[in-house]
mmCIF file of C-alpha atoms and ligand atoms in Angstrom:
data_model
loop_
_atom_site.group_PDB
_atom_site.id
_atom_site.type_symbol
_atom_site.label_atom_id
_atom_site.label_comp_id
_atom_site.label_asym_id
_atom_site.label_seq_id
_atom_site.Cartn_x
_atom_site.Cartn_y
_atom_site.Cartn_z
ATOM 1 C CA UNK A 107 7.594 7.231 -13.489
ATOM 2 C CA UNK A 108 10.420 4.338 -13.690
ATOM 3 C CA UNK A 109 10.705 2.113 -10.407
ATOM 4 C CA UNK A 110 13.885 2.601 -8.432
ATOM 5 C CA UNK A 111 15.999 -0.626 -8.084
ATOM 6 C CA UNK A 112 14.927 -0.963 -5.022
ATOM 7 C CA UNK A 113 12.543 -3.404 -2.810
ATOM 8 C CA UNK A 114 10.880 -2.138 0.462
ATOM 9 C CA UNK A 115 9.079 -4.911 2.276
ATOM 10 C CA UNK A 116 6.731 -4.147 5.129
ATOM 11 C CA UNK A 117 6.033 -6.681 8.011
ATOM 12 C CA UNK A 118 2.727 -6.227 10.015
ATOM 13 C CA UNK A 119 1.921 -6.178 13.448
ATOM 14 C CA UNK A 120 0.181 -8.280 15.900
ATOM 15 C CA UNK A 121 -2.682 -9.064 16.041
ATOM 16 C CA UNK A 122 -3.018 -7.441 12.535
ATOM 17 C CA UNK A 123 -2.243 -8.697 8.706
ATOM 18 C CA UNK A 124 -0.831 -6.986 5.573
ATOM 19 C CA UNK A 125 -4.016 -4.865 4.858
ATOM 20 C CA UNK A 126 -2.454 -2.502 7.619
ATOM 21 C CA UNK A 127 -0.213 -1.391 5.138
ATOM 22 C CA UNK A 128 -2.347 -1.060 2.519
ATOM 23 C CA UNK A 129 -1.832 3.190 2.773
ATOM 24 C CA UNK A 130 2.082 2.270 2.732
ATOM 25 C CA UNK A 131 1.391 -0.484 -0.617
ATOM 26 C CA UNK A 132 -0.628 2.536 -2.315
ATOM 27 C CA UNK A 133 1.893 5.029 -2.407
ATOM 28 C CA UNK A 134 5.654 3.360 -2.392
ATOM 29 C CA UNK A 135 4.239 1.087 -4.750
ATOM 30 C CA UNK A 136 4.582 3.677 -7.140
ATOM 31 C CA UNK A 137 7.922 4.284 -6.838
ATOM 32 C CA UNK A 138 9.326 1.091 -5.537
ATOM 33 C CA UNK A 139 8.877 -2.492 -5.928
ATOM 34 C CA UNK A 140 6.541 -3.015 -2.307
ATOM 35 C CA UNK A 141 5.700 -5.821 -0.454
ATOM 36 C CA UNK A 142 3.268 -6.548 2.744
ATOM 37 C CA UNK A 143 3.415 -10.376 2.864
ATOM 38 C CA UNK A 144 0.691 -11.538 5.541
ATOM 39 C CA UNK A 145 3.157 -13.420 8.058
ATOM 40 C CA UNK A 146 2.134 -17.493 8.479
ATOM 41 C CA UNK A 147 -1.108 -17.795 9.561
ATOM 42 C CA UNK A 148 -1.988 -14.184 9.380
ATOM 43 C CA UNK A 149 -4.613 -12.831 6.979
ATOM 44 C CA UNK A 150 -4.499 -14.772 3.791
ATOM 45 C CA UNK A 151 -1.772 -16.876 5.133
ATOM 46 C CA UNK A 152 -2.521 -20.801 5.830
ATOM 47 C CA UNK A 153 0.858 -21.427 7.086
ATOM 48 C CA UNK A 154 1.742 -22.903 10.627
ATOM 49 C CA UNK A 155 2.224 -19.756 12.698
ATOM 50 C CA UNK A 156 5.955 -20.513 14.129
ATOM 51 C CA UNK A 157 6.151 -19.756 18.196
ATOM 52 C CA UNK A 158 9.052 -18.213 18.042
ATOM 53 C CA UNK A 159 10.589 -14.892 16.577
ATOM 54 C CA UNK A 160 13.060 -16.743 14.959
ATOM 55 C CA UNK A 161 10.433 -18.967 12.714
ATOM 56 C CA UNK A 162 8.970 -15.794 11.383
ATOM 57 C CA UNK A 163 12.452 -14.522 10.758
ATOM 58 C CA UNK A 164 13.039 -17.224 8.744
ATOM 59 C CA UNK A 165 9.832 -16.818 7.365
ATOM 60 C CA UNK A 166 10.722 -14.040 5.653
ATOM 61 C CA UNK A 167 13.369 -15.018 4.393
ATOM 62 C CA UNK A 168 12.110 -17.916 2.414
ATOM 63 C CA UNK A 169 9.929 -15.001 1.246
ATOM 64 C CA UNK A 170 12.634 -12.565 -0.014
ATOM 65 C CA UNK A 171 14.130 -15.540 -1.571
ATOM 66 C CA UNK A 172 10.821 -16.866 -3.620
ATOM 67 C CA UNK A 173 10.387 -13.251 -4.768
ATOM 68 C CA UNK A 174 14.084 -12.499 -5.578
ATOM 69 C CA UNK A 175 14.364 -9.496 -3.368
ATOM 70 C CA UNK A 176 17.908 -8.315 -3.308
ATOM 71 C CA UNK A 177 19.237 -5.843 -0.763
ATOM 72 C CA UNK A 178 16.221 -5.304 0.568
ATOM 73 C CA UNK A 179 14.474 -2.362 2.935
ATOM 74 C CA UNK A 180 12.892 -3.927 6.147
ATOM 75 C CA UNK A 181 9.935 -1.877 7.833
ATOM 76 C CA UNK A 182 9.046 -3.496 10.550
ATOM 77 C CA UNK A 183 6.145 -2.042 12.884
ATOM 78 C CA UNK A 184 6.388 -4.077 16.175
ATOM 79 C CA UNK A 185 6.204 -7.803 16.121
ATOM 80 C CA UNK A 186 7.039 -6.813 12.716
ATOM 81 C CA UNK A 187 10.056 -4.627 14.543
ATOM 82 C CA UNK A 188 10.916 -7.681 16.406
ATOM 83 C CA UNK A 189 11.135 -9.935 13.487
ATOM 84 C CA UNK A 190 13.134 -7.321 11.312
ATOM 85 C CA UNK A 191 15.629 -7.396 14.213
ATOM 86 C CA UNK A 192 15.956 -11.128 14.321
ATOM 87 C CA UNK A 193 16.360 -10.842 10.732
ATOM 88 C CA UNK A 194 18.968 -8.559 10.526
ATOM 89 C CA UNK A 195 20.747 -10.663 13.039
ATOM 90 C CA UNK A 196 20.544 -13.464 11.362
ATOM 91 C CA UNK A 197 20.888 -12.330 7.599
ATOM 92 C CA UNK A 198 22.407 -9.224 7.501
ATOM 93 C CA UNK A 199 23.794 -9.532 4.112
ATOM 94 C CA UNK A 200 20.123 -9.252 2.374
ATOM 95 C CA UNK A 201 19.262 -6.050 4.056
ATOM 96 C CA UNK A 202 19.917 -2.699 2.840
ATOM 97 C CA UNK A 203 18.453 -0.115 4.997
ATOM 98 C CA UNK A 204 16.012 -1.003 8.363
ATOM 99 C CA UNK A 205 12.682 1.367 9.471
ATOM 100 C CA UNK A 206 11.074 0.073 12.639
ATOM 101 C CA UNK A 207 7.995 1.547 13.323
ATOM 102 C CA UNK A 208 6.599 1.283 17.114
ATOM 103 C CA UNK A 209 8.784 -1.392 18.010
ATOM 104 C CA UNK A 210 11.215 -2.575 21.179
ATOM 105 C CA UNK A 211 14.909 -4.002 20.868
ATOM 106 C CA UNK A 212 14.294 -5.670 24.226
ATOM 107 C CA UNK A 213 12.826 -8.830 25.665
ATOM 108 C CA UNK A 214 9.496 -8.902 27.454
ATOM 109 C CA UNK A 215 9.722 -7.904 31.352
ATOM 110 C CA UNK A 216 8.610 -10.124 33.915
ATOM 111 C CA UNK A 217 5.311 -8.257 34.319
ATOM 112 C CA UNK A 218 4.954 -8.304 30.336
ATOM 113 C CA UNK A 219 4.897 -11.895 29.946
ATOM 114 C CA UNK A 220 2.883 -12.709 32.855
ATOM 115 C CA UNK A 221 -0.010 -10.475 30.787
ATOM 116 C CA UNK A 222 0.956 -12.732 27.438
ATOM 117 C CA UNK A 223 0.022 -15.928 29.353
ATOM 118 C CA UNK A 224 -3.432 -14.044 30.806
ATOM 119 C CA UNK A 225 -3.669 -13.304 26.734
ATOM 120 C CA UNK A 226 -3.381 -16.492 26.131
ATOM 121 C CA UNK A 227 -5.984 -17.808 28.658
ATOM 122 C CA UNK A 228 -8.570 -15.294 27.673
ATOM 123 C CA UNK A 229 -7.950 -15.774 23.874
ATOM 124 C CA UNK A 230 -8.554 -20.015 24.765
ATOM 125 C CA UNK A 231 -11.683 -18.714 27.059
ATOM 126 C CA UNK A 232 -13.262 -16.056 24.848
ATOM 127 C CA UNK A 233 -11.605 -16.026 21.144
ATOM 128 C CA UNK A 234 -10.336 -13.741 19.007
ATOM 129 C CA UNK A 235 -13.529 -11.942 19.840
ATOM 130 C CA UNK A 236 -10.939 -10.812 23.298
ATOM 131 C CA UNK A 237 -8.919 -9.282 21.094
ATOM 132 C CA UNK A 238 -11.518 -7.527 18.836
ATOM 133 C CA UNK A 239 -12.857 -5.679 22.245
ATOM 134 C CA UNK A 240 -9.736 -5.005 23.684
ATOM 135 C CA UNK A 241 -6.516 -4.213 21.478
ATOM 136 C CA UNK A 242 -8.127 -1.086 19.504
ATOM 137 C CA UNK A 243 -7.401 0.873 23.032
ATOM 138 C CA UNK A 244 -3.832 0.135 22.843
ATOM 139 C CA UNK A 245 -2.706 0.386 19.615
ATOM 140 C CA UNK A 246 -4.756 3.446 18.971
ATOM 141 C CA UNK A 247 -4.328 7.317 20.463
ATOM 142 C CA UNK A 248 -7.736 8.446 22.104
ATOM 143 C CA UNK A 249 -8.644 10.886 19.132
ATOM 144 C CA UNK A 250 -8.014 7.745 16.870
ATOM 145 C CA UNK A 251 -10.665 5.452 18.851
ATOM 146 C CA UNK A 252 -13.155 8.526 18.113
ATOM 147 C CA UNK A 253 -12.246 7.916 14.325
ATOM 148 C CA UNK A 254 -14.684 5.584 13.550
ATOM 149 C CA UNK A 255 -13.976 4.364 9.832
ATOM 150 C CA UNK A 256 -10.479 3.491 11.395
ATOM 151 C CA UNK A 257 -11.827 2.075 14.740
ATOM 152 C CA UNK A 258 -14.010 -0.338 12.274
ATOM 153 C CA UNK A 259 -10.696 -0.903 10.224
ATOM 154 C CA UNK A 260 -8.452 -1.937 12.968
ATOM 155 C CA UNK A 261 -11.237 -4.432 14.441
ATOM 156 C CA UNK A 262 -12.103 -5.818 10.962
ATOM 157 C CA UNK A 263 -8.667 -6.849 10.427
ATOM 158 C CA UNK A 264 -8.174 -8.463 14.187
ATOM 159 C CA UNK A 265 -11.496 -10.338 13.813
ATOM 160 C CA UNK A 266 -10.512 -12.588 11.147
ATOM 161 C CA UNK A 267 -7.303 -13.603 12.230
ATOM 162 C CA UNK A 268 -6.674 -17.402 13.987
ATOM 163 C CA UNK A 269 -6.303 -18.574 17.128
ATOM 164 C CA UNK A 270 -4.000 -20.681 16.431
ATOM 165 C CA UNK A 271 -1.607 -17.097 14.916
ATOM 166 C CA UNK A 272 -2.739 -15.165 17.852
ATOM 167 C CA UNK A 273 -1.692 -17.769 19.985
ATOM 168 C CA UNK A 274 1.772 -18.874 18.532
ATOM 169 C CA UNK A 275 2.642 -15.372 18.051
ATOM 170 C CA UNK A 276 2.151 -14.321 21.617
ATOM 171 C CA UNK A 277 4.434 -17.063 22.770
ATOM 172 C CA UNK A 278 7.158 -16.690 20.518
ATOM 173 C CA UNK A 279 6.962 -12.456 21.495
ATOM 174 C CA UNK A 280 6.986 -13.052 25.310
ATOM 175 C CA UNK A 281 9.815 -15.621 24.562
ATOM 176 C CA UNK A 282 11.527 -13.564 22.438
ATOM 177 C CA UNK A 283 15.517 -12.417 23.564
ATOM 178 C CA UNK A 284 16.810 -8.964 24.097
ATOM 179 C CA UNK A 285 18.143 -8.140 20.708
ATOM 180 C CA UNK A 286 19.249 -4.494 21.919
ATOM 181 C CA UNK A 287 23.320 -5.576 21.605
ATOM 182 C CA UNK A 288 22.352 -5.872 18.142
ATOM 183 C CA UNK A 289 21.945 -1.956 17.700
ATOM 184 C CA UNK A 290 25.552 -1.262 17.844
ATOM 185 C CA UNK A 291 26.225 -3.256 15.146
ATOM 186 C CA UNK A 292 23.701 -2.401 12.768
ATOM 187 C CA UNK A 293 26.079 -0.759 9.433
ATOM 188 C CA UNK A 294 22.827 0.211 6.913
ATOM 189 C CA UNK A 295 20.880 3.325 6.424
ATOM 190 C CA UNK A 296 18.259 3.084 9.785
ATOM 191 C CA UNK A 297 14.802 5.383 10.636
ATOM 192 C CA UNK A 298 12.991 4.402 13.819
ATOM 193 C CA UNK A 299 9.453 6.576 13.537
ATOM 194 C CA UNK A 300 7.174 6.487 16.313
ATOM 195 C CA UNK A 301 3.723 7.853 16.871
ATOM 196 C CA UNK A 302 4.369 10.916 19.608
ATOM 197 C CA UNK A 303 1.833 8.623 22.141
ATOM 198 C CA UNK A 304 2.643 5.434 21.702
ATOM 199 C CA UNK A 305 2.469 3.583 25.543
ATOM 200 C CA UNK A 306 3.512 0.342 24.350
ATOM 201 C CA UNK A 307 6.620 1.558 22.451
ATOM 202 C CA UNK A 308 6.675 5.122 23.561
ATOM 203 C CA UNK A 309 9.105 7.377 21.369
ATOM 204 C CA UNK A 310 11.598 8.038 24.593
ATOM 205 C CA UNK A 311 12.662 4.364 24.150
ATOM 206 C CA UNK A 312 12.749 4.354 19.978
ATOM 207 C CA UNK A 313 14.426 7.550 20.581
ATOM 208 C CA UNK A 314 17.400 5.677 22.679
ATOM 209 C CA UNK A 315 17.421 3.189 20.457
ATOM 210 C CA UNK A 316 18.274 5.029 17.840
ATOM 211 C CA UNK A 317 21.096 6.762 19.729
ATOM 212 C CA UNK A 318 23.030 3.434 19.529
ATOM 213 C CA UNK A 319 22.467 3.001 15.590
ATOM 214 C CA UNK A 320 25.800 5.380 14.013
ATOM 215 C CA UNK A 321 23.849 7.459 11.249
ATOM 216 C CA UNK A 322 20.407 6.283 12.533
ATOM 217 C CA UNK A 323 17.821 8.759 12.196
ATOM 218 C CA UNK A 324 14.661 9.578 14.909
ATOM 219 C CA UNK A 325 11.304 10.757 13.854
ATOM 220 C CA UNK A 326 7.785 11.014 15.747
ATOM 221 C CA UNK A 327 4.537 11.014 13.482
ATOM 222 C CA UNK A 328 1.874 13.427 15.017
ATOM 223 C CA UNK A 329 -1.648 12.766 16.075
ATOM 224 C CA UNK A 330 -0.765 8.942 16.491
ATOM 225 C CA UNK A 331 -0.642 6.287 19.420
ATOM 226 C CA UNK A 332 1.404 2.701 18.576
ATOM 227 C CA UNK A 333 -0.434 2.133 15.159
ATOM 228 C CA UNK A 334 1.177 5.472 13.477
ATOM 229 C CA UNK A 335 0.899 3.735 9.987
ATOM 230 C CA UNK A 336 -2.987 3.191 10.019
ATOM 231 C CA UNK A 337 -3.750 6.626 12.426
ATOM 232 C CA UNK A 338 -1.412 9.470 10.589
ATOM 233 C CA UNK A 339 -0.482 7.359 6.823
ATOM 234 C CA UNK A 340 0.270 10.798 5.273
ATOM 235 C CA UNK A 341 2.899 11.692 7.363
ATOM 236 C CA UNK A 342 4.078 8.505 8.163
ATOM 237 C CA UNK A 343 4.494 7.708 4.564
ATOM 238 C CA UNK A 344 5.927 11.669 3.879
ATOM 239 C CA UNK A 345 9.099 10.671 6.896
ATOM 240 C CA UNK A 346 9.557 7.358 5.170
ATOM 241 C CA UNK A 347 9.514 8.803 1.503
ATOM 242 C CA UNK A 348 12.395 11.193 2.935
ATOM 243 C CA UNK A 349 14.490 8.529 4.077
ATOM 244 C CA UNK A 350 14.268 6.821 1.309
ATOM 245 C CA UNK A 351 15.662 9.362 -0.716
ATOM 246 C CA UNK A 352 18.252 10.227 1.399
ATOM 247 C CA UNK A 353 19.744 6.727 0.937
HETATM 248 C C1 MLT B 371 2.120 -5.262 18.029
HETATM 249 O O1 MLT B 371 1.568 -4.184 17.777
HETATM 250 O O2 MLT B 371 2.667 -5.944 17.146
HETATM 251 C C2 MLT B 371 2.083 -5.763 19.444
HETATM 252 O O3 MLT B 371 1.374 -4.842 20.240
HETATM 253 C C3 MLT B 371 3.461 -5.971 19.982
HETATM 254 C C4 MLT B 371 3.479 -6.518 21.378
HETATM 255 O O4 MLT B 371 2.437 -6.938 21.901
HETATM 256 O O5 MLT B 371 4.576 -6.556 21.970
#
């Protein structure tokens, strides 16, 4: 089957890598040029992990460059949501359609970053080890965390990430801005998708988001908490596929 002209690039969550997309690189990759870089100092990454949202922003966009990505798709899944937002504000011009999956236009509340500094003592007191124990209950619905191929998954991928990452990412999220006045402004082919019980994103708040893009579209993916594109792939990549070819 030929390759549509067209480049989708997929940024991963925290405190996750590229291989959380690897359902995603299987099957667009067969239609589309893909991409699921490993942000710096994530997975296979050695880079300096930037501390801010901006640095990662940028990030990518040394990365679109090196690759000679042209107009390209953005589908960003939470801190991956928050960097595709920063990008867009910063370089609209190389984007031609946005997907956030499980993400938040707005800053961190009060309460929000006072738990990213406790994150940031435990990870200094414990190690990543913290995170291993304790972010599989967020990021994953309760039938998910009975799912135990996935459950192994999802902890195998936080285990071998840095300190120094998990670290610098958390700062740069809790002192990232309210990008939400970006919304309005947004002019390219948008899908937020949202797994129907997410708590850290739930779809109420994508859905209001999405009610400020002109054209945007709304979609929940069953049977899925906040990590929708590692707990229900099929149908996350079936809502995605549709967009796609609506554009
Ligand atoms: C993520 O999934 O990337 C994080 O849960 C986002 C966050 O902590 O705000």
């Amino acid at each position: 089957m030929a390759k549509r002209e067209r480049d989708i690039i997929f940024v991963h969550g925290f405190p996750l890598d590229s291989s959380m997309w690897e359902e995603q690189v299987k099957f667009f990759k067969k239609k589309y040029r893909t991409f699921a870089p490993d942000l710096p100092g994530f997975g296979k990454n050695f880079l300096q992990t930037p501390d801010s949202i901006k640095g990662f922003a940028n990030y990518l966009k040394s990365f679109i460059d090196e690759n000679k990505i042209k107009d390209a798709i953005l589908c960003g899944f939470s801190m991956g949501g928050y960097i595709t937002f920063a990008f867009y504000e910063m370089f609209p011009q190389s984007v031609s359609g946005l997907i956030f999956s499980d993400t938040r236009a707005s800053s961190d509340d009060k309460e929000v970053k006072r738990n990213r500094d406790i994150a940031i003592h435990n990870l200094e007191k414990e190690g990543v080890s913290f995170f291993v124990e304790n972010m599989p209950k967020k990021l994953l619905w309760e039938d998910s965390l009975l799912n135990l191929n996935l459950l192994k998954k999802v902890k195998g991928i936080i285990a071998i990430q840095k300190i120094d990452a998990i670290r610098n990412a958390l700062i740069a999220m809790r002192d990232r801005k309210d990008r939400s006045y970006i919304l309005k402004s947004i002019v390219v082919p948008t899908l937020f998708v949202c797994g129907e019980y997410d708590t850290l994103s739930p779809p109420e708040e994508m859905k209001s988001l999405s009610k400020m893009v002109v054209g945007s579209k709304f979609q929940t993916i069953s049977r899925s908490g906040h990590l929708a594109p590692m707990e229900n792939p099929k149908e996350f990549n079936q809502k995605i596929e549709e967009f796609l070819a609506n554009i």
